CSV table of C-alpha atoms in Angstrom, one decimal:
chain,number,residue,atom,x,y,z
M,104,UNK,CA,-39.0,31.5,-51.3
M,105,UNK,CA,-38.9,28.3,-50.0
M,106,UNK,CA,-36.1,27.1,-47.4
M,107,UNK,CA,-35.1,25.1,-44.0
M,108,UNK,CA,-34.3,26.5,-40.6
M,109,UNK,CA,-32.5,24.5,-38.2
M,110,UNK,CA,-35.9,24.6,-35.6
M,111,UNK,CA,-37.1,22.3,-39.0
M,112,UNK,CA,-34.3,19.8,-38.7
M,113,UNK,CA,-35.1,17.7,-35.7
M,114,UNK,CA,-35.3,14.5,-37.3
M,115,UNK,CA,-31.8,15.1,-38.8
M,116,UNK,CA,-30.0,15.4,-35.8
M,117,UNK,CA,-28.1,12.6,-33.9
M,118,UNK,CA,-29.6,12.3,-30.3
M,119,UNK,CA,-26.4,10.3,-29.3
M,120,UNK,CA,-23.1,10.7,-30.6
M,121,UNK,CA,-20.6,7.6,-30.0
M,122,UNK,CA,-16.8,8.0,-30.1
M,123,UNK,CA,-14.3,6.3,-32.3
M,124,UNK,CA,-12.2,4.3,-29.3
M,125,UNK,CA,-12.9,2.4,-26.6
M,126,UNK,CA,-12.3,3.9,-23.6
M,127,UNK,CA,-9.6,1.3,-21.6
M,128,UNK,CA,-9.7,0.9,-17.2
M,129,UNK,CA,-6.9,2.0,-15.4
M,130,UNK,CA,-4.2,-0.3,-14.3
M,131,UNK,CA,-2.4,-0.5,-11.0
M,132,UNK,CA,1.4,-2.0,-11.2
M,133,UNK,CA,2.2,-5.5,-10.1
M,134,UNK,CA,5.0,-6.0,-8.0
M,135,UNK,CA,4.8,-9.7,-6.6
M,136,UNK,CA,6.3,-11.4,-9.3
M,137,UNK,CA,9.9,-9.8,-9.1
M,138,UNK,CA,10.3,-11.6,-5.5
M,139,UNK,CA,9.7,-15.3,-6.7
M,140,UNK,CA,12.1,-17.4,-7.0
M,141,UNK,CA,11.1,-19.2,-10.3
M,142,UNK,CA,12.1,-22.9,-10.5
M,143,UNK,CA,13.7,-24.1,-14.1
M,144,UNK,CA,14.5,-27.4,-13.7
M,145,UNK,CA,11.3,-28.8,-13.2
M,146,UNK,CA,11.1,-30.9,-16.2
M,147,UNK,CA,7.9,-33.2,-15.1
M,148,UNK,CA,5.2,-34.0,-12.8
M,149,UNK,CA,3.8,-31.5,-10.5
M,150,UNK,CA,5.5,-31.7,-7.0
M,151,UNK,CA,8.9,-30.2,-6.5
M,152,UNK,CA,11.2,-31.9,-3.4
M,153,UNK,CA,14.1,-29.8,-2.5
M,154,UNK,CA,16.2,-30.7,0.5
M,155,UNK,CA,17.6,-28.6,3.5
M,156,UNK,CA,20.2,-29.2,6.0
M,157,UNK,CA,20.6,-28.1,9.7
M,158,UNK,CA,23.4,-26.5,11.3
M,159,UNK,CA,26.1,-28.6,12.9
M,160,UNK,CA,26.9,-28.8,17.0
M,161,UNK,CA,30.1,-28.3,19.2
M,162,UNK,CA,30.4,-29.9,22.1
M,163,UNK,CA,33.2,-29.5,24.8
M,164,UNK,CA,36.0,-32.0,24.3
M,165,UNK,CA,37.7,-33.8,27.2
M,166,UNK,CA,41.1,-35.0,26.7
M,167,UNK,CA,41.4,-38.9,25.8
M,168,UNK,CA,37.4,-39.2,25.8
M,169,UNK,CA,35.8,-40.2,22.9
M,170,UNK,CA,34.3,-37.4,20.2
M,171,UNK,CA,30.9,-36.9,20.2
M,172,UNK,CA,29.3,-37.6,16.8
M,173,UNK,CA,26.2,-35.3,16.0
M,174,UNK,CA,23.7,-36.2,13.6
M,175,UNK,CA,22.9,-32.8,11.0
M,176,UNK,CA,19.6,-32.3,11.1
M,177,UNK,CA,17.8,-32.7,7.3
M,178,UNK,CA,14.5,-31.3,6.2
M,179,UNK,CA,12.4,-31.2,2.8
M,180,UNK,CA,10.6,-28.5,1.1
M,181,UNK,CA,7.8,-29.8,-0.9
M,182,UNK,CA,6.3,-27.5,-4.0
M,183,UNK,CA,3.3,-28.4,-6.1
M,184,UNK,CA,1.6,-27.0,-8.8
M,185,UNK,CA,-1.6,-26.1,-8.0
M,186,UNK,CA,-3.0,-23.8,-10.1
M,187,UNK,CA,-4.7,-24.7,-13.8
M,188,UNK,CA,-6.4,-21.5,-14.6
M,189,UNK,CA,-8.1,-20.2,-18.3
M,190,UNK,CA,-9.6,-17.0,-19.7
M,191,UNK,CA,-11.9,-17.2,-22.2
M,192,UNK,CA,-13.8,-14.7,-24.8
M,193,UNK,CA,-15.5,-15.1,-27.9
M,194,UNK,CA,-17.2,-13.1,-30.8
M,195,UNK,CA,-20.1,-14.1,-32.9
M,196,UNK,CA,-20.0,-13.6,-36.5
M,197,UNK,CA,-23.2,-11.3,-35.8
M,198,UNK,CA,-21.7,-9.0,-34.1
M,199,UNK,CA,-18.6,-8.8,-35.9
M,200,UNK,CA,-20.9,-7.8,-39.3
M,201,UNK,CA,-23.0,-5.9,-36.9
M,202,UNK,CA,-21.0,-3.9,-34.0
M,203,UNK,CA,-18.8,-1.0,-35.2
M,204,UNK,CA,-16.1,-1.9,-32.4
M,205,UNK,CA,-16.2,-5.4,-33.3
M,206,UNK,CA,-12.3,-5.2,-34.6
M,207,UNK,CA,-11.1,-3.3,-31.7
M,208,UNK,CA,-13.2,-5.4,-29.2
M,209,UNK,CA,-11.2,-8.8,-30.9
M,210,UNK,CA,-8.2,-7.2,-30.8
M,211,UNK,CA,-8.6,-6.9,-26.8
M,212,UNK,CA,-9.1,-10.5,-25.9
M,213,UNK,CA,-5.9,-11.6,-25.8
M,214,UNK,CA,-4.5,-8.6,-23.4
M,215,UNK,CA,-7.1,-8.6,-21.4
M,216,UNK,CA,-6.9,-12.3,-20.8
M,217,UNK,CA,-2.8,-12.1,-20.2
M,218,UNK,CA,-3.7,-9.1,-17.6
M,219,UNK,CA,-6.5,-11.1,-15.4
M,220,UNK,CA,-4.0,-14.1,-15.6
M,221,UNK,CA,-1.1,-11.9,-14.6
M,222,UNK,CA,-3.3,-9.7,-11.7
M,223,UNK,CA,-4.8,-14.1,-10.4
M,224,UNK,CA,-1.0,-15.1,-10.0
M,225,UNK,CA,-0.3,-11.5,-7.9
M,226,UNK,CA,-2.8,-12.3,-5.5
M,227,UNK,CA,-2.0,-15.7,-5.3
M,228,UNK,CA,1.6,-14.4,-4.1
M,229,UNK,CA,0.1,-11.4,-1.8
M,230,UNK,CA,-1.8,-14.3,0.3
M,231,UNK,CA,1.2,-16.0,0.8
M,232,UNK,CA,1.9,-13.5,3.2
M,233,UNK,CA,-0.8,-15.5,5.1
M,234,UNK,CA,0.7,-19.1,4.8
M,235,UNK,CA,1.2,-18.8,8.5
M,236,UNK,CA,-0.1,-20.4,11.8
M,237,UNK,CA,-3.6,-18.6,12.8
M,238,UNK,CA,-3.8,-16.4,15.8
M,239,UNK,CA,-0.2,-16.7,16.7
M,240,UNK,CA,2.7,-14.3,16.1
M,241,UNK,CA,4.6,-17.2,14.2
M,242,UNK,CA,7.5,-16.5,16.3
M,243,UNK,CA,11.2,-17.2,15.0
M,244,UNK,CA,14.3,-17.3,17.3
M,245,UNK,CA,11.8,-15.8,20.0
M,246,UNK,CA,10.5,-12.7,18.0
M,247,UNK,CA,7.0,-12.1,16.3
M,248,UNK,CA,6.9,-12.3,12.5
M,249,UNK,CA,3.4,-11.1,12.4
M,250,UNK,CA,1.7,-8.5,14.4
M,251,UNK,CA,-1.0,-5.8,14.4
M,252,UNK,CA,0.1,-1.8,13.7
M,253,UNK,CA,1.1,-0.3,16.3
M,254,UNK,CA,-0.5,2.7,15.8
M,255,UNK,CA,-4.0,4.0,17.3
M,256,UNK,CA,-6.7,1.4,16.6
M,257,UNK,CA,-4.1,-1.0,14.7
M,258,UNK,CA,-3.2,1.6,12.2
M,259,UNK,CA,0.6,1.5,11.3
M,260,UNK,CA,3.2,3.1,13.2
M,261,UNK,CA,6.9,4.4,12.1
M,262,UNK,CA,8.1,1.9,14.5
M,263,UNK,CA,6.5,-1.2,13.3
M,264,UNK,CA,8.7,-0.7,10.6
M,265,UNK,CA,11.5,-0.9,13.5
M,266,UNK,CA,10.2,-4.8,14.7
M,267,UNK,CA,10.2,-5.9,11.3
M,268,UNK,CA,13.7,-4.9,10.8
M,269,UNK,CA,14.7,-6.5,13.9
M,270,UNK,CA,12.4,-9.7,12.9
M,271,UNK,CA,14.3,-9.7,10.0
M,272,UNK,CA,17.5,-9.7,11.9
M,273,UNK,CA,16.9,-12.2,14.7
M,274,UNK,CA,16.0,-14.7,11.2
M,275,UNK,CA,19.5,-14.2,10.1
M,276,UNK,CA,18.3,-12.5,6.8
M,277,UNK,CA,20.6,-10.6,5.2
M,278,UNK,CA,20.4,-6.8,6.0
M,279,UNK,CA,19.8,-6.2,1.8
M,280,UNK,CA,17.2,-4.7,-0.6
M,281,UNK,CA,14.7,-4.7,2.4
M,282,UNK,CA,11.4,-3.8,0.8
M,283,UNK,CA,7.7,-3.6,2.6
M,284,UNK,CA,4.7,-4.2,0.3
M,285,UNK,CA,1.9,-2.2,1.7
M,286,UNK,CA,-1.8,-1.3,1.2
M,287,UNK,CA,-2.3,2.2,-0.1
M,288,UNK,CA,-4.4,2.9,3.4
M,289,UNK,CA,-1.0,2.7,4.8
M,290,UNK,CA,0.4,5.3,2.7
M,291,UNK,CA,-2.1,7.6,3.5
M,292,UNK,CA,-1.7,7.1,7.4
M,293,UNK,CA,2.1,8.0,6.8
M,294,UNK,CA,1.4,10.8,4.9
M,295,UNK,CA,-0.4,12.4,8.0
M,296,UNK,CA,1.4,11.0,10.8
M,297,UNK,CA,2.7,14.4,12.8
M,298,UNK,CA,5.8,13.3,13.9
M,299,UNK,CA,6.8,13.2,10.0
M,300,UNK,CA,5.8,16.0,8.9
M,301,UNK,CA,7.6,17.8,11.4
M,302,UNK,CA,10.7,17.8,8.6
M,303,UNK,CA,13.2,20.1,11.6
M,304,UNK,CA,12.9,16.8,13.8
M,305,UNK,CA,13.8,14.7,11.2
M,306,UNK,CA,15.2,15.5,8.4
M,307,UNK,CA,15.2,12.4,6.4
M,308,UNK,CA,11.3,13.5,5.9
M,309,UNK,CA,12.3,16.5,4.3
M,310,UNK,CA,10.3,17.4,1.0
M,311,UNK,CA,7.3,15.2,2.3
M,312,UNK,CA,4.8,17.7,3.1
M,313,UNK,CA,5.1,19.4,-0.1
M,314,UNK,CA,5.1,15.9,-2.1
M,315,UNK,CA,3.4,13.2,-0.1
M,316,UNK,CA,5.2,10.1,0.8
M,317,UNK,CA,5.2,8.3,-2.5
M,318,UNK,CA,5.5,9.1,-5.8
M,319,UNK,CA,3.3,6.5,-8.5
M,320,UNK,CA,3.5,3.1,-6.7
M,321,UNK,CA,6.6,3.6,-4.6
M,322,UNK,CA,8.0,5.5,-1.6
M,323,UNK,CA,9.6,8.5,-2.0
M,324,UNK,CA,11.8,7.7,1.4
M,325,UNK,CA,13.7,4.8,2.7
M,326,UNK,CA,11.8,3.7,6.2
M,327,UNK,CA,14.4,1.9,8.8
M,328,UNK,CA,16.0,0.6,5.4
M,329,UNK,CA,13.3,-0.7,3.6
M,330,UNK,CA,12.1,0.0,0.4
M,331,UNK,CA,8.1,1.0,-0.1
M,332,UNK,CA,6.1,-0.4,-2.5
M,333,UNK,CA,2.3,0.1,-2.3
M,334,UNK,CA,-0.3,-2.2,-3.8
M,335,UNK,CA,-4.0,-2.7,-4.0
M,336,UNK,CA,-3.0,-6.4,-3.9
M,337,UNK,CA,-2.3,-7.0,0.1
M,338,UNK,CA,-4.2,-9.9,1.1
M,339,UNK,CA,-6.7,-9.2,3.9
M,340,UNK,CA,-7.2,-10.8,6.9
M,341,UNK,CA,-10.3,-11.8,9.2
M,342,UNK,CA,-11.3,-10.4,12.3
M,343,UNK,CA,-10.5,-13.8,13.7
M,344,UNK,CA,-6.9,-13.3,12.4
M,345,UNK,CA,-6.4,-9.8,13.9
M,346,UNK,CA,-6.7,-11.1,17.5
M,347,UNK,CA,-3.3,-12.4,17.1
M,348,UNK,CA,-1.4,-10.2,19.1
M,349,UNK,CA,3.3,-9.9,19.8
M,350,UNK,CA,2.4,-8.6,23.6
M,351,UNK,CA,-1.0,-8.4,25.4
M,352,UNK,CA,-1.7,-4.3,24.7
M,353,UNK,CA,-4.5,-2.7,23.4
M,354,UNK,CA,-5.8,-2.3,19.9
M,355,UNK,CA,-7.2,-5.2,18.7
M,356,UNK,CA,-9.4,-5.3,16.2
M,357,UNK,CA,-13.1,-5.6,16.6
M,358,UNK,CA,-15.2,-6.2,13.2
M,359,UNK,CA,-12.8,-4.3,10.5
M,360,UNK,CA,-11.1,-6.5,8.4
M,361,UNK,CA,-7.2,-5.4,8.3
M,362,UNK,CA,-4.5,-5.7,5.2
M,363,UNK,CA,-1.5,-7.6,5.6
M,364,UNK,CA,1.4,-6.0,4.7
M,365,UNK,CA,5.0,-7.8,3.9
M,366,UNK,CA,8.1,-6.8,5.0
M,367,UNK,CA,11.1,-9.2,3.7
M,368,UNK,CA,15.0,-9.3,2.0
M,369,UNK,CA,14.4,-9.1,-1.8
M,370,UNK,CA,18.4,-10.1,-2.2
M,371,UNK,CA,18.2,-13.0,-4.4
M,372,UNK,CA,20.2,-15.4,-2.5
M,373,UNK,CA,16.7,-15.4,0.1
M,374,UNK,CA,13.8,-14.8,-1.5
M,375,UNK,CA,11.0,-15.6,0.0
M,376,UNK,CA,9.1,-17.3,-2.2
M,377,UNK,CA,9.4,-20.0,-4.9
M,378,UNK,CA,7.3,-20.4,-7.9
M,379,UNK,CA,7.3,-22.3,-11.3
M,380,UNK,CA,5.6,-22.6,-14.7
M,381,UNK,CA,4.5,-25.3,-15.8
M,382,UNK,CA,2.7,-24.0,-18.5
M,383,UNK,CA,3.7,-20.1,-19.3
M,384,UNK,CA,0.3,-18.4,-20.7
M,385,UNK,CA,-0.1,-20.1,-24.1
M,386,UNK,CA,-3.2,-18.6,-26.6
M,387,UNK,CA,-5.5,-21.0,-28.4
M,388,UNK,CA,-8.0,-19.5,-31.3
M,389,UNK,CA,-10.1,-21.2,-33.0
M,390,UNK,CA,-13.3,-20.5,-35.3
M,391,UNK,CA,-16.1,-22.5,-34.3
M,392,UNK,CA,-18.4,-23.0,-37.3
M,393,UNK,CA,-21.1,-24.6,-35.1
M,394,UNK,CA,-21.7,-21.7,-33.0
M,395,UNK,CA,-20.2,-19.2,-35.9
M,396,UNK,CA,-17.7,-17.5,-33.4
M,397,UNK,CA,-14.7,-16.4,-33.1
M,398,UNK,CA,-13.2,-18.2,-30.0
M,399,UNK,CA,-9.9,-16.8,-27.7
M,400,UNK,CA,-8.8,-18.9,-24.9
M,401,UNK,CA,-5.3,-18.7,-22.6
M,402,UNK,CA,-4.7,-20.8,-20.1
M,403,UNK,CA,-2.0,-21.3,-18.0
M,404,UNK,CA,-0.5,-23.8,-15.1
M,405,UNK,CA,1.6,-22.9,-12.2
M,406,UNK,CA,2.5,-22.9,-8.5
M,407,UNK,CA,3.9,-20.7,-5.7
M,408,UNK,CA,4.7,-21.0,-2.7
M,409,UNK,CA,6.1,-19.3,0.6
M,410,UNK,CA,9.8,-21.0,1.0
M,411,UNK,CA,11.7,-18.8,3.7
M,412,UNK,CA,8.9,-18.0,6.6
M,413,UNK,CA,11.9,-16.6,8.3
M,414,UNK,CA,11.9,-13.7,5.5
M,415,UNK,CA,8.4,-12.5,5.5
M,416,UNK,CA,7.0,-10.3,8.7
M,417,UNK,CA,3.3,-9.2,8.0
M,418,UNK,CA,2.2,-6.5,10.3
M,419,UNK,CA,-2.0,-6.3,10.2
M,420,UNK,CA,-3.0,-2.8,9.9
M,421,UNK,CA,-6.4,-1.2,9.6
M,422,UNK,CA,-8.0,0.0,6.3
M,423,UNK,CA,-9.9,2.7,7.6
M,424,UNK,CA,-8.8,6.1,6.8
């Protein structure tokens, strides 16, 4: 009696097996946009003039003198767009009669491209937090709006939170929605720093020690008033950068890069940053019958800018872990 075994069936098995999706990356929140302050009546050009007054001055008045007569001092904020930027993907006919995700891969372009546009214009806003004068603490009504962690070896510290809110006040900004944009490195150093997780001494930590100090992309706790946010987005800054120091103690930095993270008012009436569109992403497709592709392109023109310096303290922490 003739018949097959499965030892006689080699040559009818699949060696690979390939699934029926396409397995997507992970993707982090953005939070920069929110804290722009986008421009709508720019209806053309490129460069954006708004104007800015000073305060006024008293003087002591003597009786039958003449008034003095103080000029108010005036300023200008200039804005320009600066930023053309595409994303581009195609498809060849080939593949699309050849490659069993061909549908699914086409289908992607368009996402994908709004996403790399989307995560370009978030770090363009995170390195505004560096649109500051180099190796100096950028002082403002005589205290430091950027600084190095005050923790061991620059790492951050529960009261650097403390001198940004005190920054913050000496700039006149309005005590409302504080938020800090951190790196993730920093929520890990607050999730182990001991005086926290000692919940008796301070019971506004309560609960952290079971949880951790954030929950997705945002604090869990309200530090000195602010809000906590982190992101993978913090620009970093240069050894060079991290010698800037608010007093003459120790841990500087020696050849680790740091993050910078922002501490500002996210009321509306001060944001600290301005931005416009001058193009929103806009999608062009086209086939080309020369090349026999299927062509996806967006592309996109805008500008941002930091516009109140006196609203944005960076404090330079280590990455290290």
């Amino acid at each position: 009696m003739a018949g097959n075994t499965v030892s006689t069936l080699a040559l009818a098995k699949r060696a690979e097996v390939w699934g029926a999706e396409l397995k997507e990356i992970l993707r982090d929140e953005l939070q920069g946009m929110k804290y722009v302050n986008w421009l709508n009546d720019f209806p053309d050009g490129d460069t954006f003039k708004i104007p800015s007054l000073g305060d006024a001055t008293v003087n002591d008045y003597t009786e039958d003198a003449a008034v003095t007569y103080d000029p108010i001092d005036d300023a200008q904020f200039t804005f320009t767009i600066t930023e053309y930027l595409q994303a581009g993907n195609y498809i060849t006919n080939k593949a699309m009669q050849d490659v069993y995700y061909s549908n699914q891969i086409m289908s992607q372009f368009v996402p994908l491209q709004e996403r790399a546009l989307m995560e370009r214009l978030e770090t363009d806003i995170m390195k505004l937090g560096q649109d500051q004068t180099a190796a100096n603490p950028n002082n403002i009504n005589g205290v430091a709006h950027r600084m190095i962690g005050s923790g061991t070896g620059g790492k951050i510290a529960v009261e650097d939170f403390a001198k940004a809110l005190r920054a913050l006040k000496t700039g006149k900004v309005p005590q409302k929605n504080l938020v800090a944009i951190v790196d993730p490195s920093v929520e890990f150093e607050m999730n182990t720093i001991s005086n926290l997780t000692s919940v008796s001494n301070n019971p506004r930590w309560e609960g952290i020690v079971n949880t951790g100090i954030a929950s997705g992309m945002s604090f869990i706790a309200n530090i000195y008033g602010f809000d906590v946010y982190t992101s993978n987005y913090c620009a970093s800054a240069t050894d060079t950068a991290l010698k800037e120091r608010d007093d003459s103690t120790t841990n500087a930095f020696n050849s680790t890069n740091g993050k910078v993270n922002l501490f500002f008012s996210a009321d509306s009436t001060v944001n600290p940053f301005v931005g416009a569109w001058r193009q929103q992403p806009e999608v062009d497709y086209e086939y080309n019958k020369d090349y026999q592709r299927h062509e996806f392109v967006t592309t996109a023109r805008y500008g941002v800018k930091l516009y109140r310096p006196e609203n944005m303290v960076r404090v330079i922490t280590t990455p290290t872990v």
